Amino acid sequence: DGGITQSPKYLFRKEGQNVTLSCEQNLNHDAMYWYRQDPGQGLRLIYYSQIVNDFQKGDIAEGYSVSREKKESFPLTVTSAQKNPTAFYLCASSTDRDSRNSPLHFGNGTRLTVT
Amino acid sequence: AQKITQTQPGMFVQEKEAVTLDCTYDTSDPSYGLFWYKQPSSGEMIFLIYQGSYDQQNATEGRYSLNFQKARKSANLVISASQLGDSAMYFCAMRLYYGNNRLAFGKGNQVVVIP
């Protein structure tokens, strides 16, 4: 079955450590996204990529980095520069060919806790 | 930039009754799409329904329908015949047709279906 896989589901890190969240999709989608969700809040866009080897900052990119070396993969690194990294992280993808009405498909998310 | 507003407090609805979730948006662009997503307690985001700004009819998808009032910039979701499995957070989102394919989310509405 096609879909988006995020791993791990739960992640614990010590403050000051960088951590990388995995996102893999086998939907052959061009565009991929990373969102952050805090309790009681909506989703905020961190980074997005519409094509391999290209990505753009979203609304809250500070303290995060990404790469898009392969179409299927869009890993997110939470660096020590991110002041409040504890959150729920959601990866999504969409086809860019008919982007007007194509919904985002989401992974199941990674819950990151930094202490 | 587009802005999505969902301000209803948490809602309790009796099983088998209908519930309406409010969503208003703000954009000066005439071309856009509106999406509703469901997020159960497990965390995944599930796409429910889409409405284009130029669509003449309100979108429907099974028990979900969208009450789209373009002049008022509102896109309320109606869930008919509520089921216990409808208990979740519901998010309204908007994408500009000629923007950068980004999807902006509201803060969500909490729905609890009671037997």
PDB file of C-alpha atoms in Angstrom:
ATOM      1  CA  ASP A   1       0.000   0.000   0.000  1.00  0.00           C
ATOM      2  CA  GLY A   2       1.205   3.507  -0.791  1.00  0.00           C
ATOM      3  CA  GLY A   3       1.684   5.940   2.000  1.00  0.00           C
ATOM      4  CA  ILE A   4       3.965   8.058   4.136  1.00  0.00           C
ATOM      5  CA  THR A   5       6.097   6.525   6.839  1.00  0.00           C
ATOM      6  CA  GLN A   6       7.448   8.547   9.713  1.00  0.00           C
ATOM      7  CA  SER A   7       9.824   7.055  12.180  1.00  0.00           C
ATOM      8  CA  PRO A   8      10.152   6.740  15.038  1.00  0.00           C
ATOM      9  CA  LYS A   9       6.707   7.328  16.562  1.00  0.00           C
ATOM     10  CA  TYR A  10       8.214   8.599  19.831  1.00  0.00           C
ATOM     11  CA  LEU A  11      11.631  10.200  20.210  1.00  0.00           C
ATOM     12  CA  PHE A  12      13.412  11.387  23.330  1.00  0.00           C
ATOM     13  CA  ARG A  13      16.522  13.556  23.318  1.00  0.00           C
ATOM     14  CA  LYS A  14      18.604  15.555  25.696  1.00  0.00           C
ATOM     15  CA  GLU A  15      18.760  19.294  25.296  1.00  0.00           C
ATOM     16  CA  GLY A  16      21.639  20.369  23.084  1.00  0.00           C
ATOM     17  CA  GLN A  17      21.544  17.326  20.822  1.00  0.00           C
ATOM     18  CA  ASN A  18      20.571  17.402  17.184  1.00  0.00           C
ATOM     19  CA  VAL A  19      17.967  14.857  16.136  1.00  0.00           C
ATOM     20  CA  THR A  20      16.754  13.750  12.706  1.00  0.00           C
ATOM     21  CA  LEU A  21      13.177  12.724  11.985  1.00  0.00           C
ATOM     22  CA  SER A  22      12.615  10.388   9.081  1.00  0.00           C
ATOM     23  CA  CYS A  23       9.914  10.746   6.417  1.00  0.00           C
ATOM     24  CA  GLU A  24       9.571   8.379   3.458  1.00  0.00           C
ATOM     25  CA  GLN A  25       6.790   8.260   0.867  1.00  0.00           C
ATOM     26  CA  ASN A  26       6.054   5.768  -1.903  1.00  0.00           C
ATOM     27  CA  LEU A  27       3.221   7.760  -3.474  1.00  0.00           C
ATOM     28  CA  ASN A  28       5.485   9.202  -6.189  1.00  0.00           C
ATOM     29  CA  HIS A  29       4.547  12.681  -5.004  1.00  0.00           C
ATOM     30  CA  ASP A  30       6.658  15.650  -6.013  1.00  0.00           C
ATOM     31  CA  ALA A  31       5.986  17.895  -3.038  1.00  0.00           C
ATOM     32  CA  MET A  32       6.762  17.147   0.601  1.00  0.00           C
ATOM     33  CA  TYR A  33       6.187  19.156   3.775  1.00  0.00           C
ATOM     34  CA  TRP A  34       7.058  19.277   7.437  1.00  0.00           C
ATOM     35  CA  TYR A  35       4.591  20.675   9.958  1.00  0.00           C
ATOM     36  CA  ARG A  36       4.865  21.193  13.681  1.00  0.00           C
ATOM     37  CA  GLN A  37       1.879  20.877  16.019  1.00  0.00           C
ATOM     38  CA  ASP A  38       1.814  22.090  19.624  1.00  0.00           C
ATOM     39  CA  PRO A  39      -0.977  21.191  22.100  1.00  0.00           C
ATOM     40  CA  GLY A  40      -4.226  22.943  21.259  1.00  0.00           C
ATOM     41  CA  GLN A  41      -2.720  24.483  18.150  1.00  0.00           C
ATOM     42  CA  GLY A  42      -3.040  24.047  14.449  1.00  0.00           C
ATOM     43  CA  LEU A  43      -0.253  22.949  12.167  1.00  0.00           C
ATOM     44  CA  ARG A  44       2.578  25.335  11.367  1.00  0.00           C
ATOM     45  CA  LEU A  45       4.754  24.871   8.307  1.00  0.00           C
ATOM     46  CA  ILE A  46       8.469  24.362   8.937  1.00  0.00           C
ATOM     47  CA  TYR A  47       9.898  23.514   5.498  1.00  0.00           C
ATOM     48  CA  TYR A  48       8.593  22.305   2.187  1.00  0.00           C
ATOM     49  CA  SER A  49      10.037  20.921  -1.019  1.00  0.00           C
ATOM     50  CA  GLN A  50       8.342  20.889  -4.412  1.00  0.00           C
ATOM     51  CA  ILE A  51      11.103  19.059  -6.251  1.00  0.00           C
ATOM     52  CA  VAL A  52      14.199  17.039  -5.543  1.00  0.00           C
ATOM     53  CA  ASN A  53      17.246  19.074  -4.470  1.00  0.00           C
ATOM     54  CA  ASP A  54      15.133  22.128  -3.738  1.00  0.00           C
ATOM     55  CA  PHE A  55      13.323  23.270  -0.596  1.00  0.00           C
ATOM     56  CA  GLN A  56      11.957  26.449   0.936  1.00  0.00           C
ATOM     57  CA  LYS A  57      11.512  27.758   4.444  1.00  0.00           C
ATOM     58  CA  GLY A  58       8.043  27.796   5.904  1.00  0.00           C
ATOM     59  CA  ASP A  59       6.765  30.007   8.699  1.00  0.00           C
ATOM     60  CA  ILE A  60       8.896  28.606  11.526  1.00  0.00           C
ATOM     61  CA  ALA A  61      12.124  27.338   9.929  1.00  0.00           C
ATOM     62  CA  GLU A  62      14.543  28.681  12.533  1.00  0.00           C
ATOM     63  CA  GLY A  63      16.373  25.885  14.321  1.00  0.00           C
ATOM     64  CA  TYR A  64      15.466  23.275  11.700  1.00  0.00           C
ATOM     65  CA  SER A  65      17.143  21.942   8.564  1.00  0.00           C
ATOM     66  CA  VAL A  66      16.056  19.591   5.785  1.00  0.00           C
ATOM     67  CA  SER A  67      17.391  17.835   2.707  1.00  0.00           C
ATOM     68  CA  ARG A  68      15.705  16.429  -0.385  1.00  0.00           C
ATOM     69  CA  GLU A  69      18.238  14.224  -2.115  1.00  0.00           C
ATOM     70  CA  LYS A  70      15.650  11.668  -3.217  1.00  0.00           C
ATOM     71  CA  LYS A  71      12.046  12.071  -4.275  1.00  0.00           C
ATOM     72  CA  GLU A  72      10.888   9.584  -1.656  1.00  0.00           C
ATOM     73  CA  SER A  73      12.684  11.055   1.333  1.00  0.00           C
ATOM     74  CA  PHE A  74      12.517  14.358   3.213  1.00  0.00           C
ATOM     75  CA  PRO A  75      14.288  14.118   6.583  1.00  0.00           C
ATOM     76  CA  LEU A  76      13.996  16.900   9.140  1.00  0.00           C
ATOM     77  CA  THR A  77      16.815  17.748  11.557  1.00  0.00           C
ATOM     78  CA  VAL A  78      15.910  19.531  14.755  1.00  0.00           C
ATOM     79  CA  THR A  79      19.056  21.348  15.801  1.00  0.00           C
ATOM     80  CA  SER A  80      20.143  22.559  19.210  1.00  0.00           C
ATOM     81  CA  ALA A  81      19.306  26.072  18.014  1.00  0.00           C
ATOM     82  CA  GLN A  82      15.583  25.297  18.166  1.00  0.00           C
ATOM     83  CA  LYS A  83      14.462  26.836  21.484  1.00  0.00           C
ATOM     84  CA  ASN A  84      11.335  24.766  22.067  1.00  0.00           C
ATOM     85  CA  PRO A  85      11.727  21.520  20.116  1.00  0.00           C
ATOM     86  CA  THR A  86       9.248  19.406  22.101  1.00  0.00           C
ATOM     87  CA  ALA A  87       6.251  18.979  19.777  1.00  0.00           C
ATOM     88  CA  PHE A  88       4.395  16.653  17.437  1.00  0.00           C
ATOM     89  CA  TYR A  89       5.919  16.639  13.941  1.00  0.00           C
ATOM     90  CA  LEU A  90       3.910  15.717  10.872  1.00  0.00           C
ATOM     91  CA  CYS A  91       5.283  15.003   7.421  1.00  0.00           C
ATOM     92  CA  ALA A  92       3.051  15.285   4.356  1.00  0.00           C
ATOM     93  CA  SER A  93       3.215  14.986   0.606  1.00  0.00           C
ATOM     94  CA  SER A  94       1.139  15.989  -2.397  1.00  0.00           C
ATOM     95  CA  THR A  95       1.311  15.696  -6.137  1.00  0.00           C
ATOM     96  CA  ASP A  96       2.289  18.984  -7.687  1.00  0.00           C
ATOM     97  CA  ARG A  97       0.834  18.353 -11.096  1.00  0.00           C
ATOM     98  CA  ASP A  98      -2.715  19.146 -10.026  1.00  0.00           C
ATOM     99  CA  SER A  99      -2.038  21.047  -6.899  1.00  0.00           C
ATOM    100  CA  ARG A 100      -5.268  23.035  -6.780  1.00  0.00           C
ATOM    101  CA  ASN A 101      -7.426  20.357  -5.279  1.00  0.00           C
ATOM    102  CA  SER A 102      -4.997  17.628  -4.369  1.00  0.00           C
ATOM    103  CA  PRO A 103      -4.997  17.169  -0.612  1.00  0.00           C
ATOM    104  CA  LEU A 104      -1.931  16.640   1.503  1.00  0.00           C
ATOM    105  CA  HIS A 105      -1.369  13.066   2.589  1.00  0.00           C
ATOM    106  CA  PHE A 106       0.070  12.838   6.080  1.00  0.00           C
ATOM    107  CA  GLY A 107       2.229  10.385   7.938  1.00  0.00           C
ATOM    108  CA  ASN A 108       1.321   9.269  11.456  1.00  0.00           C
ATOM    109  CA  GLY A 109       3.674  11.772  13.055  1.00  0.00           C
ATOM    110  CA  THR A 110       6.652  11.725  15.412  1.00  0.00           C
ATOM    111  CA  ARG A 111       6.282  12.954  18.967  1.00  0.00           C
ATOM    112  CA  LEU A 112       9.584  14.516  20.022  1.00  0.00           C
ATOM    113  CA  THR A 113      10.367  15.191  23.671  1.00  0.00           C
ATOM    114  CA  VAL A 114      13.505  17.097  24.599  1.00  0.00           C
ATOM    115  CA  THR A 115      14.536  17.310  28.245  1.00  0.00           C
TER     116      THR A 115
ATOM    117  CA  ALA B   1      -0.850  35.632   3.587  1.00  0.00           C
ATOM    118  CA  GLN B   2      -3.963  33.607   4.159  1.00  0.00           C
ATOM    119  CA  LYS B   3      -5.490  33.342   7.624  1.00  0.00           C
ATOM    120  CA  ILE B   4      -7.860  30.668   8.895  1.00  0.00           C
ATOM    121  CA  THR B   5     -10.042  31.157  11.976  1.00  0.00           C
ATOM    122  CA  GLN B   6     -11.708  28.418  13.982  1.00  0.00           C
ATOM    123  CA  THR B   7     -12.927  29.788  17.312  1.00  0.00           C
ATOM    124  CA  GLN B   8     -15.572  27.396  18.603  1.00  0.00           C
ATOM    125  CA  PRO B   9     -14.904  25.852  22.001  1.00  0.00           C
ATOM    126  CA  GLY B  10     -15.000  22.096  22.349  1.00  0.00           C
ATOM    127  CA  MET B  11     -18.318  20.658  21.267  1.00  0.00           C
ATOM    128  CA  PHE B  12     -20.345  17.752  22.566  1.00  0.00           C
ATOM    129  CA  VAL B  13     -22.804  16.197  20.165  1.00  0.00           C
ATOM    130  CA  GLN B  14     -25.290  13.394  20.649  1.00  0.00           C
ATOM    131  CA  GLU B  15     -24.756  10.303  18.555  1.00  0.00           C
ATOM    132  CA  LYS B  16     -26.834  10.363  15.330  1.00  0.00           C
ATOM    133  CA  GLU B  17     -27.251  14.134  15.432  1.00  0.00           C
ATOM    134  CA  ALA B  18     -25.652  16.619  13.042  1.00  0.00           C
ATOM    135  CA  VAL B  19     -22.890  19.026  14.016  1.00  0.00           C
ATOM    136  CA  THR B  20     -21.600  22.152  12.258  1.00  0.00           C
ATOM    137  CA  LEU B  21     -18.011  23.307  12.628  1.00  0.00           C
ATOM    138  CA  ASP B  22     -17.257  26.929  11.793  1.00  0.00           C
ATOM    139  CA  CYS B  23     -14.384  28.119   9.655  1.00  0.00           C
ATOM    140  CA  THR B  24     -13.747  31.614   8.359  1.00  0.00           C
ATOM    141  CA  TYR B  25     -10.810  32.678   6.262  1.00  0.00           C
ATOM    142  CA  ASP B  26      -9.200  35.833   5.073  1.00  0.00           C
ATOM    143  CA  THR B  27      -7.537  36.307   1.717  1.00  0.00           C
ATOM    144  CA  SER B  28      -7.587  38.919  -1.007  1.00  0.00           C
ATOM    145  CA  ASP B  29      -6.884  36.288  -3.649  1.00  0.00           C
ATOM    146  CA  PRO B  30     -10.025  35.126  -5.527  1.00  0.00           C
ATOM    147  CA  SER B  31      -8.600  31.711  -6.400  1.00  0.00           C
ATOM    148  CA  TYR B  32      -8.169  29.220  -3.591  1.00  0.00           C
ATOM    149  CA  GLY B  33      -9.114  25.822  -2.269  1.00  0.00           C
ATOM    150  CA  LEU B  34     -10.474  24.903   1.148  1.00  0.00           C
ATOM    151  CA  PHE B  35      -9.857  21.590   2.896  1.00  0.00           C
ATOM    152  CA  TRP B  36     -11.101  19.934   6.053  1.00  0.00           C
ATOM    153  CA  TYR B  37      -9.064  17.349   7.952  1.00  0.00           C
ATOM    154  CA  LYS B  38      -9.878  15.104  10.902  1.00  0.00           C
ATOM    155  CA  GLN B  39      -7.304  14.295  13.562  1.00  0.00           C
ATOM    156  CA  PRO B  40      -8.284  11.512  16.000  1.00  0.00           C
ATOM    157  CA  SER B  41      -6.423  11.074  19.262  1.00  0.00           C
ATOM    158  CA  SER B  42      -3.921   8.790  17.536  1.00  0.00           C
ATOM    159  CA  GLY B  43      -2.570  11.844  15.711  1.00  0.00           C
ATOM    160  CA  GLU B  44      -2.841  11.102  12.018  1.00  0.00           C
ATOM    161  CA  MET B  45      -4.437  13.726   9.766  1.00  0.00           C
ATOM    162  CA  ILE B  46      -7.252  12.395   7.597  1.00  0.00           C
ATOM    163  CA  PHE B  47      -8.483  14.362   4.587  1.00  0.00           C
ATOM    164  CA  LEU B  48     -12.276  14.751   4.556  1.00  0.00           C
ATOM    165  CA  ILE B  49     -13.485  17.176   1.921  1.00  0.00           C
ATOM    166  CA  TYR B  50     -12.405  19.882  -0.540  1.00  0.00           C
ATOM    167  CA  GLN B  51     -14.122  23.022  -1.880  1.00  0.00           C
ATOM    168  CA  GLY B  52     -12.738  25.190  -4.670  1.00  0.00           C
ATOM    169  CA  SER B  53     -13.444  28.907  -4.632  1.00  0.00           C
ATOM    170  CA  TYR B  54     -15.020  28.737  -8.088  1.00  0.00           C
ATOM    171  CA  ASP B  55     -17.119  25.652  -7.439  1.00  0.00           C
ATOM    172  CA  GLN B  56     -20.778  26.424  -7.993  1.00  0.00           C
ATOM    173  CA  GLN B  57     -22.092  23.791  -5.616  1.00  0.00           C
ATOM    174  CA  ASN B  58     -21.263  22.964  -2.032  1.00  0.00           C
ATOM    175  CA  ALA B  59     -19.013  19.939  -1.734  1.00  0.00           C
ATOM    176  CA  THR B  60     -20.346  16.723  -0.249  1.00  0.00           C
ATOM    177  CA  GLU B  61     -18.541  13.522   0.666  1.00  0.00           C
ATOM    178  CA  GLY B  62     -20.640  10.870   2.367  1.00  0.00           C
ATOM    179  CA  ARG B  63     -21.719  12.233   5.753  1.00  0.00           C
ATOM    180  CA  TYR B  64     -19.589  15.354   5.295  1.00  0.00           C
ATOM    181  CA  SER B  65     -20.789  18.469   3.544  1.00  0.00           C
ATOM    182  CA  LEU B  66     -19.426  21.946   3.262  1.00  0.00           C
ATOM    183  CA  ASN B  67     -21.555  25.060   3.682  1.00  0.00           C
ATOM    184  CA  PHE B  68     -19.515  27.416   1.503  1.00  0.00           C
ATOM    185  CA  GLN B  69     -20.433  31.101   1.600  1.00  0.00           C
ATOM    186  CA  LYS B  70     -17.849  32.888  -0.489  1.00  0.00           C
ATOM    187  CA  ALA B  71     -19.056  36.429   0.158  1.00  0.00           C
ATOM    188  CA  ARG B  72     -18.857  35.836   3.899  1.00  0.00           C
ATOM    189  CA  LYS B  73     -15.562  33.942   3.539  1.00  0.00           C
ATOM    190  CA  SER B  74     -16.824  31.001   5.487  1.00  0.00           C
ATOM    191  CA  ALA B  75     -16.571  27.270   4.855  1.00  0.00           C
ATOM    192  CA  ASN B  76     -18.391  25.422   7.621  1.00  0.00           C
ATOM    193  CA  LEU B  77     -18.202  21.647   7.829  1.00  0.00           C
ATOM    194  CA  VAL B  78     -21.408  19.744   8.525  1.00  0.00           C
ATOM    195  CA  ILE B  79     -21.199  16.187   9.824  1.00  0.00           C
ATOM    196  CA  SER B  80     -24.519  14.419   9.616  1.00  0.00           C
ATOM    197  CA  ALA B  81     -25.607  11.419  11.685  1.00  0.00           C
ATOM    198  CA  SER B  82     -22.647  11.643  14.087  1.00  0.00           C
ATOM    199  CA  GLN B  83     -20.918   8.444  15.103  1.00  0.00           C
ATOM    200  CA  LEU B  84     -18.720   7.733  18.113  1.00  0.00           C
ATOM    201  CA  GLY B  85     -15.761   7.462  15.745  1.00  0.00           C
ATOM    202  CA  ASP B  86     -16.260  11.100  14.740  1.00  0.00           C
ATOM    203  CA  SER B  87     -14.792  12.211  18.067  1.00  0.00           C
ATOM    204  CA  ALA B  88     -11.650  14.086  17.012  1.00  0.00           C
ATOM    205  CA  MET B  89     -10.085  17.455  16.253  1.00  0.00           C
ATOM    206  CA  TYR B  90     -11.175  18.970  12.959  1.00  0.00           C
ATOM    207  CA  PHE B  91      -8.987  21.377  11.035  1.00  0.00           C
ATOM    208  CA  CYS B  92      -9.896  23.787   8.273  1.00  0.00           C
ATOM    209  CA  ALA B  93      -7.134  24.645   5.796  1.00  0.00           C
ATOM    210  CA  MET B  94      -6.681  26.832   2.729  1.00  0.00           C
ATOM    211  CA  ARG B  95      -4.377  26.830  -0.271  1.00  0.00           C
ATOM    212  CA  LEU B  96      -4.031  29.658  -2.789  1.00  0.00           C
ATOM    213  CA  TYR B  97      -4.247  28.451  -6.397  1.00  0.00           C
ATOM    214  CA  TYR B  98      -1.446  30.646  -7.627  1.00  0.00           C
ATOM    215  CA  GLY B  99       0.662  30.655  -4.530  1.00  0.00           C
ATOM    216  CA  ASN B 100       3.403  28.321  -3.525  1.00  0.00           C
ATOM    217  CA  ASN B 101       1.210  25.285  -2.912  1.00  0.00           C
ATOM    218  CA  ARG B 102       1.342  25.828   0.836  1.00  0.00           C
ATOM    219  CA  LEU B 103      -1.576  24.741   2.973  1.00  0.00           C
ATOM    220  CA  ALA B 104      -2.374  27.036   5.925  1.00  0.00           C
ATOM    221  CA  PHE B 105      -4.316  25.543   8.860  1.00  0.00           C
ATOM    222  CA  GLY B 106      -6.681  26.888  11.483  1.00  0.00           C
ATOM    223  CA  LYS B 107      -6.324  25.924  15.141  1.00  0.00           C
ATOM    224  CA  GLY B 108      -9.022  23.288  15.005  1.00  0.00           C
ATOM    225  CA  ASN B 109     -12.369  22.390  16.588  1.00  0.00           C
ATOM    226  CA  GLN B 110     -12.679  19.609  19.176  1.00  0.00           C
ATOM    227  CA  VAL B 111     -15.718  17.359  18.785  1.00  0.00           C
ATOM    228  CA  VAL B 112     -16.809  14.706  21.258  1.00  0.00           C
ATOM    229  CA  VAL B 113     -19.671  12.431  20.283  1.00  0.00           C
ATOM    230  CA  ILE B 114     -21.618  11.045  23.221  1.00  0.00           C
ATOM    231  CA  PRO B 115     -23.846   7.952  23.106  1.00  0.00           C
TER     232      PRO B 115
END
